[in-house]
Amino acid sequence: MINITLPDGSVKSFKDGITPFDVAKSISDGLARNIISAKFNNQTIETSTKLSTDGDLILYTWNDTEGKKAFWHSSAHILAQAIEELYPNSKLTIGPAIENGFYYDVDFGDDSINDKDFKKIEDKMLEIARGKHDFNMRAVSKTEALELYKDNIYKTELIENLEDGSITFCDHSTFTDLCRGGHIPNTGIIKAVKILSVAGAYWRGDENNTQLTRVYGISFPKQKELKEYLELLEEAKKRDHRKLGKELELFTFSQKVGQGLPLWLPKGAALRERLENFLKVAQKKAGYEMVVTPHIGQKELYVTSGHYAKYGEDSFQPITTPKEDEEFLLKPMNCPHHCEIYNNTQWSYKDLPKRYAEFGTVYRYEQSGELHGLTRVRGFTQDDAHIFCTPDQLDQEFKNVIDLVLYVFGSLGFENFTAQVSLRDPEKPDKYIGIDENWEKAEQAILNAAKEKNLNYVIETGEAAFYGPKLDFMVKDALGRQWQLGTIQVDYNLPERFNLTYKGSDNESHRPVMIHRAPFGSMERFIAILLEHTGGNFPLWLMPTQVSVLTLSEKYENYGQNVLNLLENNEIRAIIDNRSETIGKKIREAELNKTPFMIIIGEQEEKENKISVRKHGGEDLGMISVEEFSEIINSEINKTKKQF
């Protein structure tokens, strides 16, 4: 007999050779019908895998993230089989599950595919799925694996890097693929598929390698769910920050300037400035001091910090000077510069904490195929800050930063989020710097703060930064998509590497603890996500233009200008549209520009010294005075912009 521990802590005894499906059936027939994947002792397995030792078992259905992962991973196998049958000369490489769906990278050789080919691939996938073929795992020798893939240079390369005895294949129908496992019971569970797009992708992400075709797809256990997802995709297209950014005249890109280097237009620059000022006010209240650092630094600075060893390959090439052996880098991180600012003065424990904040622009070389609007760029501005404190101050300082992050989210309408505590992977010590004792203290500090602030959090092992653990905030937008926004990190290592000290009450030198934090993360990415979350309908306090004054004809320009002046005196951002166009056209354009309020100015308004007010979307607020309207604006701003 073996003992199986379930997620609720209960322990059940079963005969040796029991499968996850059998365990599910012992709990309920309903669970047995819906189980599609499992994890045993933290290893993903099939529902048909025979268990022969004691262990922890988790059963997954389609409603679980891990269940979807197995579903989409299995779908990638079906996509690969369909491609192999439709394009016999193609060479398959890899095909993982991703956050929404799956992809397979393929070398099509002399063939190519486009959206006209999607339907026949989908039909072939559904034909295979209807066969209800079981997914079966089997171990193979390295020799056998190499023989099967002797004509596929990509699979051969993967196999060459694997140890003999650790290689497995997955079989279904007439198809075999190199695979580590994690599949649904059979192909018949897949009822709906859609090929979404194709894109170029370099083999193993290296632009020096062959460019492959990446085929993206998604699948569902019900046709209805696919229909709902496609409707969501259509809404996402409408909210695409690249589309909205162009329509609202916020930012642009220029090939002459360079890929991944956004140019902020006047409206976008004003939007950024308001966001920066919003955070600066809160930071000032919280005791931060603003600093400014250069856009470049000597290579040695980043060697000292450890960033060069970890990220040197992803940075721009060093800048050489006329002086022999002198090299500079475009700044990839702000933290080493802030360490040197701290080092400028000998501090006492009475001076701590020191909180340095900067909207610092950094540069990282992203491959051209990875660039995407504002969410993946080569130059971006972080709302960076670094707190240097004593170990005794760490707990309170960390909680204070959590409060600041929550204030930012609340004021910008991000109410649906979870926190992720990212810890190091104890089995991969080479990924990190520093001693175990400091890591343990840093990790415990984050866990304590998350518990005390009653955050809804999950723990992710192996997701820590190389110098310390972190607390990341995972935000869901209006379309239910999850984004990582806001991060707080505890760091005992950079103070060590930069020899940072303070005089303690014992008059001895001590090492401060460093907290890294960025509520926005980067201004570029944050604005992109905010654009898509709001569809361009930003909170009123942030809108570039809060009010459009629309005159019915040139006869009312003077009164319209007087109204505009009154609004501006009340610090309301307004513009006047006194063109000789119809009022209908002016309203339509104001609606397209997402202007929250429109003021209509005509004969009656001028006669009664009032304004007619229309809200974005068509709601009519009637005729009121400018003073009453100003109160409405201020009241709405106070409802959305939280107090810190």
XYZ file of C-alpha atoms in Angstrom:
644
model
C 0.000 0.000 0.000
C 1.073 3.601 -0.596
C -0.073 6.770 1.161
C -1.292 9.673 -0.996
C -1.528 13.149 0.567
C -4.149 15.402 -1.034
C -4.107 19.244 -1.100
C -6.495 19.492 1.869
C -3.963 17.598 3.986
C -5.926 14.341 4.094
C -4.001 11.103 3.579
C -5.475 8.086 1.783
C -4.024 4.615 1.343
C -4.134 2.907 -2.051
C -2.730 -0.193 -3.722
C 0.657 0.187 -5.385
C 0.087 1.093 -9.059
C -2.916 3.368 -8.489
C -3.305 6.170 -11.064
C -4.376 9.802 -10.508
C -7.578 8.966 -12.400
C -8.323 6.163 -9.926
C -7.666 8.509 -7.002
C -10.065 11.062 -8.534
C -12.725 8.347 -8.980
C -12.365 7.369 -5.316
C -13.267 10.969 -4.420
C -16.197 11.444 -6.844
C -17.359 10.386 -10.298
C -17.681 14.068 -11.232
C -14.017 14.733 -10.471
C -13.002 11.620 -12.411
C -14.922 12.893 -15.448
C -13.192 16.268 -15.308
C -9.605 15.486 -14.272
C -7.196 16.144 -17.145
C -3.773 16.429 -15.476
C -1.970 15.849 -12.202
C 1.146 16.649 -10.243
C 2.846 14.101 -7.970
C 5.626 15.179 -5.617
C 5.831 18.438 -7.594
C 6.316 16.655 -10.932
C 3.705 16.969 -13.684
C 2.365 13.565 -14.714
C -0.451 12.061 -16.770
C -3.727 10.904 -15.226
C -2.784 7.362 -16.286
C 0.650 7.387 -14.599
C 1.018 4.529 -12.099
C 2.082 5.644 -8.619
C 4.319 3.345 -6.587
C 5.584 5.521 -3.703
C 4.112 7.722 -0.997
C 3.652 11.317 -2.052
C 1.653 14.514 -2.494
C -0.902 14.476 -5.301
C -2.727 17.414 -6.906
C -5.507 16.774 -9.438
C -6.225 19.373 -12.118
C -9.265 20.147 -14.252
C -9.715 22.639 -17.092
C -10.582 25.280 -14.496
C -7.059 25.118 -13.019
C -4.074 26.964 -14.500
C -2.048 23.736 -14.539
C -4.965 21.949 -16.201
C -5.062 24.527 -18.991
C -1.288 24.199 -19.344
C -1.596 20.439 -19.946
C -4.549 21.008 -22.297
C -2.654 23.525 -24.413
C 0.603 21.566 -24.321
C -1.294 18.546 -25.662
C -2.899 20.775 -28.302
C 0.570 21.831 -29.446
C 1.294 18.146 -30.163
C -1.856 17.950 -32.300
C -0.827 21.131 -34.134
C 2.578 19.556 -34.800
C 0.956 16.392 -36.183
C -1.348 18.443 -38.410
C 1.589 20.455 -39.778
C 3.647 17.307 -40.369
C 0.790 15.744 -42.350
C -0.025 18.900 -44.339
C 3.596 19.962 -44.905
C 5.688 16.752 -45.120
C 8.944 18.657 -45.757
C 8.645 20.756 -42.604
C 10.900 20.258 -39.595
C 9.387 20.559 -36.110
C 11.307 22.148 -33.236
C 9.531 22.981 -29.951
C 5.908 23.721 -28.987
C 5.088 24.778 -25.414
C 1.909 25.953 -23.739
C 1.847 29.696 -23.060
C -0.376 31.918 -20.916
C -3.214 31.800 -23.449
C -2.857 28.855 -25.802
C 0.281 27.421 -27.355
C 2.673 27.723 -30.261
C 4.944 25.518 -32.328
C 8.133 26.713 -34.011
C 8.534 25.131 -37.439
C 11.073 25.232 -40.245
C 8.792 25.050 -43.282
C 11.721 24.907 -45.705
C 10.528 26.013 -49.143
C 6.910 26.131 -47.970
C 5.269 29.042 -46.183
C 1.928 29.647 -44.496
C -0.343 32.628 -44.020
C -3.818 33.281 -42.648
C -5.406 31.650 -45.708
C -3.929 28.330 -44.530
C -5.286 28.565 -40.983
C -8.632 26.904 -41.743
C -7.129 23.738 -43.232
C -4.772 23.407 -40.240
C -7.692 23.833 -37.835
C -9.755 21.248 -39.733
C -6.886 18.765 -39.660
C -6.386 19.335 -35.910
C -10.081 18.709 -35.201
C -10.001 15.594 -37.384
C -7.096 14.267 -35.295
C -8.792 15.286 -32.023
C -11.999 13.438 -32.911
C -9.996 10.209 -33.061
C -9.813 10.259 -29.232
C -6.196 9.087 -29.316
C -4.524 8.480 -25.958
C -1.346 10.377 -25.067
C 1.280 7.827 -23.989
C 4.726 8.520 -22.566
C 7.683 6.191 -23.066
C 11.378 6.299 -22.237
C 13.892 5.928 -25.078
C 17.651 5.684 -25.288
C 19.694 8.573 -26.654
C 20.732 6.418 -29.602
C 17.116 5.604 -30.438
C 16.094 9.273 -30.134
C 18.923 10.443 -32.398
C 18.039 7.804 -34.962
C 14.404 8.917 -35.113
C 15.390 12.561 -35.604
C 18.485 12.067 -37.765
C 16.957 14.291 -40.458
C 15.893 17.036 -38.019
C 18.839 19.213 -36.949
C 16.738 21.021 -34.336
C 15.525 17.954 -32.433
C 19.002 16.452 -32.757
C 20.508 19.508 -31.077
C 18.028 19.213 -28.215
C 18.701 15.500 -27.770
C 22.485 15.980 -27.813
C 22.112 18.174 -24.715
C 20.082 15.549 -22.815
C 21.423 12.778 -20.605
C 20.903 9.189 -21.698
C 18.211 7.717 -19.463
C 16.288 10.990 -19.144
C 14.813 11.117 -22.661
C 11.117 10.494 -23.209
C 8.765 10.514 -26.191
C 5.039 11.149 -26.278
C 2.941 9.108 -28.719
C -0.591 9.782 -29.902
C -2.301 8.548 -33.058
C 0.511 8.016 -35.611
C 2.582 10.874 -34.204
C 5.619 10.902 -31.890
C 7.340 13.909 -30.332
C 10.258 14.504 -28.011
C 8.584 15.545 -24.750
C 9.004 15.623 -20.956
C 5.327 14.974 -20.245
C 2.238 16.662 -18.900
C -0.689 15.756 -21.177
C -4.432 15.353 -21.048
C -5.801 11.774 -21.224
C -6.754 11.822 -24.924
C -7.210 14.090 -27.927
C -11.018 13.854 -27.822
C -11.245 16.319 -24.938
C -10.259 19.070 -27.389
C -13.449 20.307 -29.089
C -12.505 23.719 -30.496
C -9.269 25.100 -31.977
C -8.194 28.331 -33.595
C -4.928 29.259 -35.293
C -4.414 32.852 -34.194
C -1.335 34.094 -36.025
C 2.121 33.340 -37.369
C 5.344 35.190 -36.627
C 9.064 34.849 -37.156
C 11.165 33.394 -34.339
C 14.866 32.587 -34.262
C 15.831 29.074 -33.247
C 16.535 29.152 -29.495
C 16.033 32.924 -29.485
C 19.402 33.596 -31.129
C 19.269 35.988 -34.084
C 22.363 34.289 -35.505
C 20.337 31.092 -35.961
C 17.757 30.131 -38.571
C 14.530 32.086 -38.505
C 11.588 29.743 -37.975
C 7.838 30.237 -38.320
C 6.034 30.390 -34.986
C 2.431 29.219 -35.320
C 0.211 30.447 -32.469
C -3.023 28.684 -31.567
C -5.566 28.196 -28.805
C -8.001 25.414 -27.973
C -10.936 24.770 -25.659
C -13.068 21.892 -24.385
C -16.206 23.710 -25.620
C -16.964 25.683 -28.780
C -18.768 28.285 -26.661
C -15.544 29.080 -24.792
C -13.668 29.638 -28.052
C -16.426 32.022 -29.205
C -16.145 34.000 -25.959
C -12.368 34.129 -26.242
C -12.478 35.416 -29.812
C -14.933 38.137 -28.748
C -12.453 39.079 -26.021
C -9.680 39.238 -28.621
C -11.755 41.631 -30.726
C -12.209 43.877 -27.706
C -8.471 43.649 -27.025
C -7.764 44.823 -30.599
C -9.908 47.891 -29.972
C -7.958 48.547 -26.772
C -4.499 47.853 -28.253
C -2.273 50.570 -26.792
C -0.487 50.998 -30.125
C -3.794 51.791 -31.847
C -5.050 54.041 -29.033
C -1.673 55.745 -28.666
C -1.835 56.776 -32.311
C -5.485 57.854 -32.178
C -4.996 59.888 -28.992
C -1.656 61.306 -30.247
C 0.331 60.113 -27.230
C 3.474 58.555 -28.743
C 5.087 57.410 -31.960
C 8.115 55.481 -33.232
C 10.594 56.368 -35.952
C 12.835 53.995 -37.880
C 15.381 56.812 -38.166
C 15.487 57.190 -34.375
C 15.627 53.417 -33.916
C 13.494 50.420 -33.034
C 12.184 50.223 -29.504
C 12.840 53.908 -28.755
C 9.479 55.676 -28.259
C 8.965 59.344 -29.023
C 6.471 61.029 -26.698
C 4.183 63.545 -28.376
C 2.939 66.627 -26.456
C -0.217 64.934 -25.118
C 1.714 61.826 -24.123
C 4.486 63.842 -22.502
C 1.862 65.747 -20.487
C 0.290 62.432 -19.440
C 3.671 61.110 -18.277
C 4.350 64.327 -16.400
C 1.047 64.068 -14.525
C 1.829 60.476 -13.540
C 5.306 61.467 -12.384
C 4.007 64.427 -10.393
C 1.318 62.224 -8.827
C 3.975 59.814 -7.547
C 6.415 62.576 -6.596
C 3.821 64.138 -4.268
C 3.204 60.781 -2.576
C 6.936 60.069 -2.351
C 7.613 63.434 -0.754
C 5.002 62.698 1.910
C 6.677 59.323 2.455
C 10.115 60.886 2.999
C 11.796 60.214 -0.348
C 14.458 62.499 -1.798
C 14.762 62.921 -5.574
C 18.134 62.274 -7.212
C 19.368 62.348 -10.811
C 21.995 60.023 -12.301
C 23.721 59.904 -15.730
C 22.522 57.830 -18.678
C 25.882 56.027 -18.810
C 28.289 54.556 -16.293
C 31.698 52.948 -16.337
C 31.617 49.253 -17.100
C 33.340 48.608 -13.762
C 30.281 49.978 -11.935
C 28.103 47.192 -13.337
C 30.821 44.591 -12.870
C 30.871 45.512 -9.170
C 27.082 45.295 -8.895
C 26.963 41.936 -10.680
C 24.673 43.228 -13.424
C 27.330 42.903 -16.117
C 27.903 39.206 -15.415
C 24.150 38.518 -15.453
C 22.915 40.915 -18.136
C 25.987 41.987 -20.112
C 24.852 40.065 -23.179
C 21.481 41.856 -23.119
C 23.041 45.302 -22.840
C 24.191 47.568 -25.635
C 27.834 47.141 -26.546
C 30.317 49.110 -24.394
C 31.099 52.677 -25.415
C 34.836 53.253 -25.801
C 36.556 56.604 -25.284
C 39.837 58.021 -26.638
C 41.426 56.899 -23.373
C 42.888 53.411 -23.609
C 40.940 50.634 -21.807
C 38.144 53.018 -20.740
C 34.656 51.641 -21.363
C 31.188 52.895 -20.516
C 27.777 51.277 -20.771
C 24.391 52.772 -21.442
C 22.797 52.497 -17.997
C 20.845 49.196 -17.748
C 19.940 49.726 -14.050
C 19.694 52.664 -11.649
C 20.585 50.840 -8.417
C 24.413 50.875 -8.756
C 24.303 54.660 -9.223
C 22.150 55.050 -6.112
C 24.604 52.933 -4.134
C 27.342 55.384 -5.077
C 25.147 58.324 -4.006
C 24.708 56.649 -0.616
C 28.469 56.110 -0.458
C 29.087 59.829 -0.872
C 28.462 60.388 2.862
C 29.309 58.536 6.049
C 25.926 57.934 7.640
C 24.908 57.275 11.235
C 22.088 54.951 12.235
C 20.261 58.145 13.288
C 20.241 59.285 9.625
C 18.589 56.135 8.327
C 16.519 55.270 6.440
C 17.689 57.127 3.328
C 15.152 56.956 0.517
C 16.439 57.957 -2.935
C 13.943 58.190 -5.826
C 14.528 58.840 -9.508
C 12.627 58.649 -12.761
C 15.699 57.149 -14.385
C 15.902 56.131 -18.033
C 17.693 52.831 -18.679
C 18.652 50.967 -21.840
C 18.620 47.261 -22.626
C 19.132 45.604 -25.973
C 16.033 43.621 -26.900
C 16.009 41.595 -30.106
C 13.919 43.253 -32.804
C 11.489 40.314 -32.894
C 10.776 40.760 -29.177
C 9.912 44.464 -29.359
C 6.234 45.310 -28.914
C 4.853 48.844 -28.724
C 5.531 50.343 -25.304
C 5.467 47.022 -23.461
C 8.841 45.838 -24.787
C 11.266 48.637 -25.686
C 14.998 49.344 -25.667
C 14.874 52.581 -23.696
C 12.464 53.071 -20.796
C 12.068 55.154 -17.656
C 11.704 53.434 -14.284
C 10.004 55.063 -11.306
C 12.917 53.739 -9.335
C 13.718 54.191 -5.667
C 16.154 52.598 -3.253
C 15.808 52.631 0.495
C 18.880 52.130 2.665
C 17.885 51.157 6.192
C 19.008 49.289 9.287
C 17.907 45.644 9.665
C 15.526 46.747 12.451
C 13.837 49.219 10.072
C 13.402 46.729 7.237
C 9.991 45.366 8.247
C 8.282 48.760 8.587
C 9.935 50.215 5.485
C 8.803 47.255 3.396
C 5.222 47.618 4.625
C 5.331 51.356 3.890
C 6.271 50.587 0.293
C 3.355 48.145 0.029
C 1.059 50.993 1.137
C 2.494 53.224 -1.592
C 1.971 50.577 -4.286
C -1.626 50.010 -3.162
C -2.240 53.772 -3.260
C -1.002 53.912 -6.869
C -3.165 50.967 -7.920
C -6.254 52.350 -6.170
C -5.921 55.781 -7.770
C -5.590 54.291 -11.252
C -8.385 51.742 -11.084
C -6.361 48.528 -10.683
C -8.491 46.838 -8.022
C -8.068 43.196 -9.037
C -4.605 41.910 -8.191
C -2.649 39.264 -6.347
C 0.853 39.443 -4.890
C 3.630 37.049 -5.833
C 6.432 36.322 -3.394
C 9.368 35.368 -5.601
C 11.988 33.251 -3.828
C 15.266 31.735 -5.003
C 15.522 28.173 -6.262
C 17.628 26.361 -3.618
C 18.601 23.753 -6.219
C 20.186 26.363 -8.519
C 22.505 28.397 -6.265
C 24.605 29.563 -9.244
C 21.745 31.828 -10.347
C 22.178 34.051 -7.289
C 24.772 36.075 -5.409
C 25.225 36.345 -1.645
C 25.221 34.022 1.358
C 22.345 31.794 2.486
C 21.902 33.611 5.795
C 21.135 36.931 4.101
C 18.786 35.299 1.621
C 16.861 33.627 4.427
C 16.484 36.947 6.292
C 15.361 38.759 3.135
C 12.830 36.091 2.176
C 11.378 36.003 5.680
C 11.020 39.799 5.730
C 8.910 39.707 2.560
C 6.734 36.841 3.780
C 6.129 38.597 7.111
C 5.149 41.873 5.407
C 2.795 40.115 2.965
C 1.046 38.359 5.846
C 0.807 41.458 8.041
C -0.665 43.539 5.192
C -3.205 40.739 4.515
C -2.179 40.477 0.884
C -3.628 37.728 -1.263
C -0.305 36.198 -2.275
C 1.251 33.119 -3.842
C 4.821 31.865 -3.530
C 6.889 31.260 -6.676
C 10.190 29.479 -6.128
C 12.955 30.345 -8.581
C 11.548 33.755 -9.609
C 13.762 35.913 -7.359
C 16.127 38.542 -8.768
C 19.748 37.408 -8.787
C 20.546 39.654 -5.803
C 17.431 39.155 -3.684
C 13.835 37.958 -3.285
C 10.957 40.191 -4.313
C 7.267 40.915 -4.013
C 5.604 41.394 -7.401
C 2.048 42.600 -7.914
C 0.097 40.697 -10.579
C -2.757 42.891 -11.805
C -5.781 41.792 -13.854
C -6.999 44.347 -16.371
C -10.553 45.000 -17.577
C -10.272 42.070 -20.030
C -9.084 39.638 -17.357
C -5.485 39.571 -18.608
C -2.770 39.396 -15.972
C 0.184 41.814 -15.923
C 3.110 42.178 -13.554
C 2.978 45.748 -12.232
C 4.927 47.056 -9.294
C 7.817 45.303 -7.585
C 9.537 45.484 -4.207
C 12.840 43.702 -3.553
C 14.958 43.129 -0.453
C 18.701 43.160 -1.062
C 21.513 42.346 1.359
C 23.985 41.780 -1.473
C 24.540 45.108 -3.247
C 25.363 46.847 0.078
C 28.011 44.155 0.508
C 29.398 44.498 -3.020
C 29.563 48.309 -2.781
C 30.849 48.231 0.811
C 27.988 50.419 2.086
C 28.138 51.175 5.811
C 26.661 53.268 8.621
C 27.820 53.953 12.168
C 25.709 52.087 14.680
C 24.831 53.099 18.249
C 27.889 51.065 19.290
C 30.049 53.381 17.131
C 30.946 50.411 14.928
C 30.407 50.118 11.164
C 27.361 48.141 10.067
C 25.919 47.116 6.721
C 22.556 48.653 5.673
C 19.803 46.664 3.992
C 18.622 47.882 0.588
C 15.025 47.893 -0.697
C 14.441 48.299 -4.427
C 10.944 49.473 -5.433
C 9.075 50.638 -8.538
C 5.262 50.964 -8.240
C 4.843 51.697 -11.966
C 7.719 49.454 -13.058
C 8.440 51.458 -16.182
C 6.532 54.500 -17.394
C 6.279 53.083 -20.910
C 4.887 49.687 -19.970
C 2.629 51.099 -17.267
C 1.027 53.591 -19.648
C 0.535 50.840 -22.256
C -1.254 48.633 -19.729
C -3.274 51.570 -18.379
C -4.324 52.454 -21.936
C -5.574 48.929 -22.583
C -7.183 48.605 -19.136
C -9.167 51.827 -19.527
C -9.575 51.760 -23.307
C -8.157 55.289 -23.273
C -10.780 56.483 -20.772
C -8.249 57.371 -18.078
C -9.329 58.434 -14.598
C -10.584 62.013 -14.819
C -7.654 63.438 -12.827
C -5.231 61.992 -15.388
C -7.013 62.797 -18.659
C -4.978 65.004 -21.049
C -8.134 66.976 -21.863
C -10.929 66.881 -19.296
C -13.381 69.189 -21.065
C -14.071 70.305 -24.637
C -15.935 73.595 -25.010
C -17.972 73.326 -28.226
C -19.500 76.476 -29.711
C -22.593 76.287 -31.914
C -21.320 79.115 -34.141
C -18.793 81.933 -34.260
C -21.340 84.236 -32.558
C -20.637 82.481 -29.257
C -16.815 82.413 -29.411
C -16.391 85.196 -26.852
C -18.676 83.550 -24.314
C -16.993 80.194 -25.016
C -13.596 81.773 -24.356
C -14.873 83.225 -21.075
C -16.069 79.757 -20.022
C -12.687 78.301 -20.990
C -10.892 80.904 -18.846
C -13.135 80.140 -15.852
C -12.443 76.424 -16.200
C -8.692 76.982 -16.397
C -8.885 79.251 -13.329
C -10.388 76.242 -11.534
C -7.435 74.084 -12.746
C -9.647 72.136 -15.151
C -7.868 71.108 -18.350
C -10.042 72.287 -21.229
C -9.852 73.197 -24.902
C -12.241 75.167 -27.113
C -13.476 73.957 -30.480
C -14.794 77.031 -32.301
C -14.326 75.730 -35.838
C -17.060 76.368 -38.366
C -18.178 72.719 -38.217
C -21.547 71.264 -37.201
C -22.032 70.618 -33.491
C -22.651 66.949 -34.336
C -19.203 66.608 -35.888
C -17.565 68.377 -32.932
C -19.292 66.014 -30.481
C -18.274 62.922 -32.512
C -14.633 64.018 -32.555
C -14.656 64.763 -28.820
C -16.118 61.279 -28.242
C -13.382 59.680 -30.366
C -10.779 61.593 -28.351
C -12.276 60.119 -25.144
C -12.956 63.615 -23.751
C -14.847 63.042 -20.455
C -17.046 66.160 -20.649
C -18.350 68.339 -23.466
C -19.750 71.816 -22.859
C -22.174 73.087 -25.478
C -22.279 76.864 -25.926
C -25.169 78.531 -27.787
C -27.705 81.318 -27.538
C -29.573 80.000 -24.496
C -26.371 79.287 -22.558
C -24.985 82.747 -23.209
C -28.305 84.402 -22.316
C -28.563 82.605 -18.947
C -24.794 82.696 -18.271
C -24.733 78.898 -17.975
C -23.381 75.875 -19.845
C -24.976 72.695 -21.240
C -22.962 69.632 -20.197
C -22.716 66.251 -21.921
C -20.659 63.313 -20.566
C -18.556 60.987 -22.702
C -20.931 58.250 -23.808
C -23.943 60.518 -24.260
C -25.337 61.279 -20.781
C -26.864 64.783 -20.667
C -26.284 66.678 -17.406
C -28.460 69.621 -18.454
C -27.784 73.345 -18.124
C -25.785 74.408 -15.054
C -23.391 77.128 -13.960
C -19.628 76.866 -14.419
C -19.266 76.802 -10.601
C -21.643 73.824 -10.314
C -19.774 72.060 -13.101
C -16.419 72.647 -11.350
C -17.854 70.992 -8.228
C -18.920 67.972 -10.317
C -15.390 67.678 -11.746
C -13.711 67.965 -8.333
C -16.142 65.492 -6.774
C -15.459 62.913 -9.486
C -11.698 63.388 -9.158
C -11.903 62.884 -5.384
C -13.838 59.648 -5.921
C -11.111 58.116 -8.058
C -7.900 59.653 -6.748
C -7.159 58.138 -3.344
C -5.608 59.972 -0.418
C -2.114 58.990 0.670
